[in-house]
Short mmCIF file of C-alpha atoms in Angstrom, two decimals:
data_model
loop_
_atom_site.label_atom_id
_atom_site.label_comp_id
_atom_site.label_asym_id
_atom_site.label_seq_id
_atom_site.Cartn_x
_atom_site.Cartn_y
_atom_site.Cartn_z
CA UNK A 1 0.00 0.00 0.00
CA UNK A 2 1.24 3.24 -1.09
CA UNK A 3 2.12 6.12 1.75
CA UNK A 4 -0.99 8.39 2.86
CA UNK A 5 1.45 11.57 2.79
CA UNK A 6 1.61 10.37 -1.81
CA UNK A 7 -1.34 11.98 -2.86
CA UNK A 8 -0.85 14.99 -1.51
CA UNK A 9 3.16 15.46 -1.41
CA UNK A 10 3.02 17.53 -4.71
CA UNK A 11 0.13 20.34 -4.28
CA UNK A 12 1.00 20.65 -0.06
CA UNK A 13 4.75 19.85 0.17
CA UNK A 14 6.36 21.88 -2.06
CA UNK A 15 4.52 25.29 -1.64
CA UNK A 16 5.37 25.31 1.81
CA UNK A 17 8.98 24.60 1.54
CA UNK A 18 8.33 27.26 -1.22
CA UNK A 19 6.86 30.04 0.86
CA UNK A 20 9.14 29.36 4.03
CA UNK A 21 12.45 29.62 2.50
CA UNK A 22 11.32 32.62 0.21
CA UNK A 23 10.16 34.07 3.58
CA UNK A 24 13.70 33.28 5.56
CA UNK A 25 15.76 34.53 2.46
CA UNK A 26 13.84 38.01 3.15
CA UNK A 27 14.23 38.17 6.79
CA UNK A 28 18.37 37.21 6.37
CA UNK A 29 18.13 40.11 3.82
CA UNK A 30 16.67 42.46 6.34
CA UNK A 31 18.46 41.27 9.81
CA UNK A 32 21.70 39.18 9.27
CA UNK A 33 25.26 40.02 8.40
CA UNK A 34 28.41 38.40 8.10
CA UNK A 35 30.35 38.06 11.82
CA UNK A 36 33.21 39.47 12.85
CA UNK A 37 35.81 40.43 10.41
CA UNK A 38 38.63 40.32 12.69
CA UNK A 39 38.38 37.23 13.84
CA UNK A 40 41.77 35.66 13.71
CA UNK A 41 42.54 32.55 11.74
CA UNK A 42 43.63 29.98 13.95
CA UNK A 43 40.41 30.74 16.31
CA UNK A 44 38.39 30.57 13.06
CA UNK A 45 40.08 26.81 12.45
CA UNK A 46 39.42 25.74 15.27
CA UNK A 47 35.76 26.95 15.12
CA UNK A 48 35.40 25.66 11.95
CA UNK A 49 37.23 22.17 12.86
CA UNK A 50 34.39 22.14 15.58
CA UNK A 51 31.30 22.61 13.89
CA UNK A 52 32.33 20.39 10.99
CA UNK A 53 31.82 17.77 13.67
CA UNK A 54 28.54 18.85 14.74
CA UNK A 55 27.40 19.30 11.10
CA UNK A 56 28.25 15.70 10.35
CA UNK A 57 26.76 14.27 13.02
CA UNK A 58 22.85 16.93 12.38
CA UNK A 59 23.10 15.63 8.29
CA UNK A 60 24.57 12.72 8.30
CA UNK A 61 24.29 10.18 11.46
CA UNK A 62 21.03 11.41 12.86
CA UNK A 63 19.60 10.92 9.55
CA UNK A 64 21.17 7.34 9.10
CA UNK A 65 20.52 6.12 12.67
CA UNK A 66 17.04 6.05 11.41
CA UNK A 67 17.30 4.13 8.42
CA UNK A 68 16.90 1.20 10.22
CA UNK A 69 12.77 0.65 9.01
CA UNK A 70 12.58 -1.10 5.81
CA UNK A 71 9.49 1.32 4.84
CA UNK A 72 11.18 4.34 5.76
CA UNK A 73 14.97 4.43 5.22
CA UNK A 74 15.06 6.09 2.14
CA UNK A 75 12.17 8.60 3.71
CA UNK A 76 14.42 8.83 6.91
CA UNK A 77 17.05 10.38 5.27
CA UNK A 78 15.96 12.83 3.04
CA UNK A 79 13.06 13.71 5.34
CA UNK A 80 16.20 14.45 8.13
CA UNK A 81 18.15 16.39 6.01
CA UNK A 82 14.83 18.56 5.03
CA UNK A 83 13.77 19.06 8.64
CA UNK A 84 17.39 20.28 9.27
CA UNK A 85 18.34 22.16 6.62
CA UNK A 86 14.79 24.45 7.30
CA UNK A 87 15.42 24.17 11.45
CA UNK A 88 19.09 25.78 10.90
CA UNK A 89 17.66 28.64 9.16
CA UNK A 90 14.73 29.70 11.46
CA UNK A 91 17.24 28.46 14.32
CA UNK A 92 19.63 31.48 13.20
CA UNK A 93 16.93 33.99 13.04
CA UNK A 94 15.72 33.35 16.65
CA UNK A 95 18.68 32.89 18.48
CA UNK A 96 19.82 36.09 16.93
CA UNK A 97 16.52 37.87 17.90
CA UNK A 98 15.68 36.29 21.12
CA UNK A 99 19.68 34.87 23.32
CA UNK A 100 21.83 37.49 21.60
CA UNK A 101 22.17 40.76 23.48
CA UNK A 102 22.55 43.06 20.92
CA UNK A 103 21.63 47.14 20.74
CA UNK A 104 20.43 47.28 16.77
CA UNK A 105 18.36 44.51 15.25
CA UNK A 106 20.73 43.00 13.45
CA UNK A 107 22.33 39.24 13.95
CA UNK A 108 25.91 38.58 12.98
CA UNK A 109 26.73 35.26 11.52
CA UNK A 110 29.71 33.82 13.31
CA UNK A 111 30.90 30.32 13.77
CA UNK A 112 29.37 29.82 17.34
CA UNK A 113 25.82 30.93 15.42
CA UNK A 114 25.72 28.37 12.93
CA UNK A 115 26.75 25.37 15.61
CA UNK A 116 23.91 26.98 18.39
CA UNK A 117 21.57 26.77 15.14
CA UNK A 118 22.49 22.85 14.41
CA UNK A 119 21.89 22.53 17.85
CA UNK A 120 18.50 23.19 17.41
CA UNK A 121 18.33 21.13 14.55
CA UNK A 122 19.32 18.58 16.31
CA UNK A 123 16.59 18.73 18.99
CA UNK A 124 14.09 18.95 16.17
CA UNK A 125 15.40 15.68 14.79
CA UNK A 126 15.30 13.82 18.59
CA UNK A 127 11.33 14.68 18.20
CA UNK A 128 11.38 13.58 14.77
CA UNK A 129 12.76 10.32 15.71
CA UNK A 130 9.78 10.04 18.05
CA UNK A 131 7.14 10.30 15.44
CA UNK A 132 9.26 8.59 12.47
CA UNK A 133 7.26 7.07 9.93
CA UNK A 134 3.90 8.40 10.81
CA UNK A 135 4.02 11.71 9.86
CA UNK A 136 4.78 13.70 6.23
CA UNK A 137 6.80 16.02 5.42
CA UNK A 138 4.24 18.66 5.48
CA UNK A 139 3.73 18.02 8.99
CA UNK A 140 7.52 17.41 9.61
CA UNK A 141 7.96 20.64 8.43
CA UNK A 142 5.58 22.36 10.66
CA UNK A 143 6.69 20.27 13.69
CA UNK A 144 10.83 20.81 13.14
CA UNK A 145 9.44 24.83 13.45
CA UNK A 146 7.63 24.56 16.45
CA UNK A 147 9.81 22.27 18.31
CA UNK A 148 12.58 24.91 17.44
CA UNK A 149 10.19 27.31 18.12
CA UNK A 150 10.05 26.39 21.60
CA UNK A 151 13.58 25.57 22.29
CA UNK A 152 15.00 28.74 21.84
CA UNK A 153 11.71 30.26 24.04
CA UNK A 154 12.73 27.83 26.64
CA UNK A 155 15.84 28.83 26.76
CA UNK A 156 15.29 32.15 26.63
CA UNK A 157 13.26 32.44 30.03
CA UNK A 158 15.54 29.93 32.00
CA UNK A 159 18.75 32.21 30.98
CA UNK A 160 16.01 35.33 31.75
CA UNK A 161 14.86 34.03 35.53
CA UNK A 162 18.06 32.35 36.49
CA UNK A 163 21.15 33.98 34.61
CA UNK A 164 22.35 30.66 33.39
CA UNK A 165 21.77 28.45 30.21
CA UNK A 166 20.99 25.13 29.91
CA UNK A 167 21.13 24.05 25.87
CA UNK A 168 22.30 20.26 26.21
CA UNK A 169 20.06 19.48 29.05
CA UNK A 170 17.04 20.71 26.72
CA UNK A 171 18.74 19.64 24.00
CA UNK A 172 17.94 16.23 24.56
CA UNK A 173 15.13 16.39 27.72
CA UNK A 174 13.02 19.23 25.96
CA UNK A 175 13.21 17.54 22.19
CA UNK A 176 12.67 13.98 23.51
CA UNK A 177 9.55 14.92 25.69
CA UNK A 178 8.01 17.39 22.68
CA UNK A 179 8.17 14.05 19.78
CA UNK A 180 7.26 12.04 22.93
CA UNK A 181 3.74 13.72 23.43
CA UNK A 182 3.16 14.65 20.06
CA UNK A 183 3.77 11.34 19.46
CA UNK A 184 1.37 10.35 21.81
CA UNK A 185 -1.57 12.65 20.13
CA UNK A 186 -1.23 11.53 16.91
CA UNK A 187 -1.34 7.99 18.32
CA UNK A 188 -3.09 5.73 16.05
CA UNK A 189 -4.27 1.81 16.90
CA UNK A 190 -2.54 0.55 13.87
CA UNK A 191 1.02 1.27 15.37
CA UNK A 192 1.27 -1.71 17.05
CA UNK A 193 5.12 -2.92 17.75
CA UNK A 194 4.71 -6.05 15.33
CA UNK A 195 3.05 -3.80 12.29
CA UNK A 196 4.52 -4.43 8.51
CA UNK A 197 5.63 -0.94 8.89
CA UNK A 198 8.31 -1.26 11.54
CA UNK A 199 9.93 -4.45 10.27
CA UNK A 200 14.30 -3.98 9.82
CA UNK A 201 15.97 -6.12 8.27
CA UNK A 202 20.51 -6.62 7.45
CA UNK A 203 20.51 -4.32 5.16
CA UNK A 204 18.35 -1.56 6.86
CA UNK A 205 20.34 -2.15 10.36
CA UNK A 206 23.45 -1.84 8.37
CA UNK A 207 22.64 1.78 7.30
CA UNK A 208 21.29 2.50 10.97
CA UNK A 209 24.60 0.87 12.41
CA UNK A 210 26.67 2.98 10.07
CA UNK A 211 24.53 6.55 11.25
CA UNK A 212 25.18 5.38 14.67
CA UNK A 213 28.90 4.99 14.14
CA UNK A 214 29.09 8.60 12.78
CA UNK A 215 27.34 9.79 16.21
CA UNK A 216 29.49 7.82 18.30
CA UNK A 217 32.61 8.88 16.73
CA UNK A 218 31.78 12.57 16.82
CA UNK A 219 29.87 12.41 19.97
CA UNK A 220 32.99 14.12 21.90
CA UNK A 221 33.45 17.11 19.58
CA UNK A 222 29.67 17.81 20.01
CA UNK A 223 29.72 17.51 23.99
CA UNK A 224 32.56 20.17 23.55
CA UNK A 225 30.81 22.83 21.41
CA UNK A 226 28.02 23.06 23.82
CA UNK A 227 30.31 23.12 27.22
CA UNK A 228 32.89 26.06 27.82
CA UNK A 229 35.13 23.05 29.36
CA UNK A 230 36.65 21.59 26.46
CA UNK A 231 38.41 18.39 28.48
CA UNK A 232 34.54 16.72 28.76
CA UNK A 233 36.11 15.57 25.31
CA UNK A 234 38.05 13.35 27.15
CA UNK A 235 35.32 11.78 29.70
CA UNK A 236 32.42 11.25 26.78
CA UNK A 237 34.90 9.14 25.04
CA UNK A 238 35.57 7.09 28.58
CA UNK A 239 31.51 6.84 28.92
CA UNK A 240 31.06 6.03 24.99
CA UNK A 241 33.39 2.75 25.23
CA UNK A 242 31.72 2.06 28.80
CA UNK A 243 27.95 2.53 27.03
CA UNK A 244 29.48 -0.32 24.46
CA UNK A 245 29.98 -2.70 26.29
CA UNK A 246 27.44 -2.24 28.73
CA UNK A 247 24.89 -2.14 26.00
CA UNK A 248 25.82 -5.02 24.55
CA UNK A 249 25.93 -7.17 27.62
CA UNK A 250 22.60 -6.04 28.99
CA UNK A 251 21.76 -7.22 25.17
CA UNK A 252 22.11 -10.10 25.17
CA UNK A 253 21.74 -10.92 29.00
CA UNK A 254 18.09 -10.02 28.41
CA UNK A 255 17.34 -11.71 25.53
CA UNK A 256 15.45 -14.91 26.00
CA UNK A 257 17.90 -16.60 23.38
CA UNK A 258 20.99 -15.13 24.85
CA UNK A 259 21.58 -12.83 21.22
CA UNK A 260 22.64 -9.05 21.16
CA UNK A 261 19.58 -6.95 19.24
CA UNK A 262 20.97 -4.78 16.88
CA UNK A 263 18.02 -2.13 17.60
CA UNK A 264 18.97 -2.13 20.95
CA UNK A 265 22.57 -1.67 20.61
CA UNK A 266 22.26 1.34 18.21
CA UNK A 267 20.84 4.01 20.32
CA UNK A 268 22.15 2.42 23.66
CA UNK A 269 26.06 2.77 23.33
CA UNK A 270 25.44 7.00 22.82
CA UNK A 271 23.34 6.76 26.37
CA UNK A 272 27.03 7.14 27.55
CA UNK A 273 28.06 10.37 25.75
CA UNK A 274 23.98 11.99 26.05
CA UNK A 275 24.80 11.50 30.13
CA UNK A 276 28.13 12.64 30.20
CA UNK A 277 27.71 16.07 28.60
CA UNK A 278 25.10 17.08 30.88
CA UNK A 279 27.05 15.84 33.81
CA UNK A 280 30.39 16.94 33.00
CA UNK A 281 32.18 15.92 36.08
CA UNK A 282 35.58 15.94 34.67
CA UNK A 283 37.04 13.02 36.78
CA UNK A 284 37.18 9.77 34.73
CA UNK A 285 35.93 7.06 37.13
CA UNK A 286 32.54 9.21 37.17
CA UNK A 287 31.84 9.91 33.83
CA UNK A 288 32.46 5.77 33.36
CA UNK A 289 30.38 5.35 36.06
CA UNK A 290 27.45 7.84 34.59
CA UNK A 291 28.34 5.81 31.02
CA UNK A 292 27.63 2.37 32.68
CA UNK A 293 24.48 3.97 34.29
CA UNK A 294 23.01 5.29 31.32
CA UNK A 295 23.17 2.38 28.70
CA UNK A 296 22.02 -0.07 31.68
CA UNK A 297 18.95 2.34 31.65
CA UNK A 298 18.84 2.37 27.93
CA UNK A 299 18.93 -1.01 27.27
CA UNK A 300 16.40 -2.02 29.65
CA UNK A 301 13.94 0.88 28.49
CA UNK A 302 14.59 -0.60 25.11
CA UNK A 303 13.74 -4.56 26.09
CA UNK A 304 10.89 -3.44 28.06
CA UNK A 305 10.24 0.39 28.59
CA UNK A 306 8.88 0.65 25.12
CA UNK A 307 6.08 -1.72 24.74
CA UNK A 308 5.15 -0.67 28.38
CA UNK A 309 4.74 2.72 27.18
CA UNK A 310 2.86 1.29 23.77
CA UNK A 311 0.22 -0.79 25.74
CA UNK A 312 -0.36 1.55 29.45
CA UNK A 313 -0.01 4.97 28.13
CA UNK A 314 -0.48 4.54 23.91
CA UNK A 315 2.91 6.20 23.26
CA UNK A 316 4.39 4.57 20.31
CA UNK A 317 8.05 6.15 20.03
CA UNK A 318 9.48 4.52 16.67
CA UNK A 319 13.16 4.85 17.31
CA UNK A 320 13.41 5.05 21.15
CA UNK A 321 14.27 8.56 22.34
CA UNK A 322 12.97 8.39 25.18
CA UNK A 323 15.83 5.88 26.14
CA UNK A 324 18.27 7.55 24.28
CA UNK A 325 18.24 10.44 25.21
CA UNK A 326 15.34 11.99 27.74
CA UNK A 327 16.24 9.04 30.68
CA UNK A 328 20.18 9.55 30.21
CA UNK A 329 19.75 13.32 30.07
CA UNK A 330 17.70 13.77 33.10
CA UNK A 331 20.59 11.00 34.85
CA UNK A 332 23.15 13.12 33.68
CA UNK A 333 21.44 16.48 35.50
CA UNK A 334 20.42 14.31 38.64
CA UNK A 335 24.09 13.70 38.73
CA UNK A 336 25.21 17.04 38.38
CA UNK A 337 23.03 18.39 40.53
CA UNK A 338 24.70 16.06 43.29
CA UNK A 339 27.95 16.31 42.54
CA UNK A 340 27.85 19.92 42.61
CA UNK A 341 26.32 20.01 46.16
CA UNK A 342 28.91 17.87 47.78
CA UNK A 343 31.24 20.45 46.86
CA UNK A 344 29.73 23.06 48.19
CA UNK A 345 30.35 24.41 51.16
CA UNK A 346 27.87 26.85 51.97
CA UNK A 347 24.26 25.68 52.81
CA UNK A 348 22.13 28.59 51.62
CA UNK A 349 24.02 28.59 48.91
CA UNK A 350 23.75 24.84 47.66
CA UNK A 351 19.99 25.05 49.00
CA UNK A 352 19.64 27.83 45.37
CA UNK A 353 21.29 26.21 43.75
CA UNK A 354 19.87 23.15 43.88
CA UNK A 355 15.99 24.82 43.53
CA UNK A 356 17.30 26.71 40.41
CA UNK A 357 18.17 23.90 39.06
CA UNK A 358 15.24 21.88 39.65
CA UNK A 359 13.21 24.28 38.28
CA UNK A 360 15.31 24.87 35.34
CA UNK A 361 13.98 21.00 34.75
CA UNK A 362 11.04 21.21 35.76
CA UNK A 363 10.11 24.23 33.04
CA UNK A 364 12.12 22.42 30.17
CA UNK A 365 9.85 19.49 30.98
CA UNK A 366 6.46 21.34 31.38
CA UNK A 367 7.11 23.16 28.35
CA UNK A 368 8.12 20.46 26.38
CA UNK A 369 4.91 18.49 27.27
CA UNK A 370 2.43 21.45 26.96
CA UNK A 371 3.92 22.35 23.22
CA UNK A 372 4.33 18.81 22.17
CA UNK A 373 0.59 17.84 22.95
CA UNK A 374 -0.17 21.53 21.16
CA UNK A 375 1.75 20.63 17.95
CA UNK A 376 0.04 17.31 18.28
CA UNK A 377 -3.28 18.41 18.11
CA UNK A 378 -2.21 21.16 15.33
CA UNK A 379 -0.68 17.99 13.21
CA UNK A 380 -3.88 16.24 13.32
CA UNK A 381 -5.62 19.04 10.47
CA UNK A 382 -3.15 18.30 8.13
CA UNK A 383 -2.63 14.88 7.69
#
């Protein structure tokens, strides 16, 4: 049976795409400009070196990692690359307008811009991964802008009530939760866990393996672009090889025929790296200890957190985020949070910070819900 999105991709798809990037083109005409001229060249390498990293892993392994459907791999990755390439550009514009303190209107394009944009991408494509293969592009297109949408409004009031930001923690908690629920809204009975649709088979998992690969290998340059403290390179790769082999263990220790599942595997063994950038404790035992932590979690969400979720709550998340990337992220800030206590000294002083901080969570969360079951219901009139 053909796709339900294949009548309709020519007169719907393509006029939108139309009108939106006609409509960015005019607002980059009328607000941005090239950055800073005087930037010197060996900052500008290094820059450069830095978001090449991130770029691969937004085009290339998110898109890839989702291959792994035999129905949608193809769709997967052009679908990720067209929800990316639109999320970057209305990414720019609203960073620029709403986290960049400027005293004119206009946005300067600098290095740092464009990998904050892909960052926001790459929330948009966490949701996506929630709702993979039962949405179109139209409505991909429309939910990549309001998941961004409400990213960059979510981080705008936490760094407007508390003076701090928070991007990898909402990275993957706020773009996890938003698929999640919208997910959960356009929940149909026909998504059922052993449906045609979500069958994989070598050659699919090969593609998905190879996406995953990408991530894995780049995993430590992206923790670093988002954290001021460069040497978290160094612990993501400790909690990436720890996520391996934990994954793989807890594999094939709960499989009823004692094999590893290549699903499983995929999304588990970056639990590691998702946990470690949050937590950034910069002491290697820890960060292997967070790594171990998080793929355990992963794994087990995947054997039996998933269909839970299908059957009690009629939340059908295709690739797994949740796992992935909304249980390890909220580890990796639990951990944070109490490693920074211990070290400090002063009571009153912990006591803020620790209530800041829990808030900070609790508003990425509340907002993530509350827009996710909003885009939901806006999804539903045009599918």
């Amino acid at each position: 049976m053909a796709p339900r999105y294949a009548p309709s991709l020519r007169s719907r798809m393509p006029p939108l795409a139309i009108v939106l990037q006609v409509s960015f083109i005019v607002l980059f005409a009328f607000f941005v400009e090239t950055g800073d001229p005087e930037e010197g060249d060996e900052k500008f390498i290094n820059s450069y070196a830095n978001f090449q990293d991130v770029h691969v892993m937004v085009f290339l392994g998110f898109g890839f990692l989702a291959s792994f459907l035999v129905r949608y791999g193809f769709s997967s990755v052009g679908f990720s690359m067209l929800v990316a390439a639109m999320a970057v550009q209305w990414a720019t514009l609203l960073n620029g307008f709403l986290l960049t303190s400027s005293p004119s209107w206009k946005i300067r394009i600098k290095m740092k811009s464009l990998v904050d944009a892909e960052i926001c991408a790459s929330s948009a494509l966490l949701a996506m991964g929630a709702v993979h293969g039962k949405t179109n592009p139209v409505q991909l297109l429309l939910m990549s802008l309001m998941e961004v949408t409400g990213f960059v409004i979510n981080q705008w009031l936490i760094h407007s009530l508390f003076k701090t930001m928070s991007s990898i923690m909402s990275l993957h908690v706020f773009g996890t939760l938003f698929g999640v629920m919208t997910s959960w809204v356009l929940y149909r009975t026909e998504n059922m866990p052993k449906h045609e649709k979500e069958k994989f088979d070598s050659k699919s998992g090969l593609f998905a393996m190879f996406g995953t690969l990408f991530l894995w290998m780049f995993w430590p340059s992206f923790n670093s672009a988002l954290v001021k403290y460069k040497i978290i390179a160094y612990g993501t790769y400790l909690s990436l090889a720890v996520s391996t082999v934990t994954a793989m263990a807890v594999s094939a220790l709960s499989s009823p025929t004692g094999k590893m599942n290549l699903v499983h595997i995929q999304g588990s063994i970056l639990a590691g790296g998702v946990a470690t950038g949050i937590a950034v404790t910069a002491v290697p035992w820890m960060d292997m200890t967070i790594g171990f932590c998080a793929a355990l979690l992963a794994t087990l969400g995947f054997r039996y957190l998933k269909g839970h979720m299908l059957h009690a709550f009629e939340i059908h998340d295709t690739r797994g985020v949740l796992n992935v990337h909304a249980i390890p992220g909220i580890l990796g800030y639990l951990a944070y949070l109490l490693i920074r206590l211990v070290r400090l000294e002063d009571t009153t002083v912990a006591v803020r910070f620790a209530v800041n901080h829990i808030c900070i969570l609790l508003i990425t969360v509340s907002m993530s819900l509350v827009l996710g079951m909003f885009t939901g219901t806006s999804l539903i009139a045009v599918q």
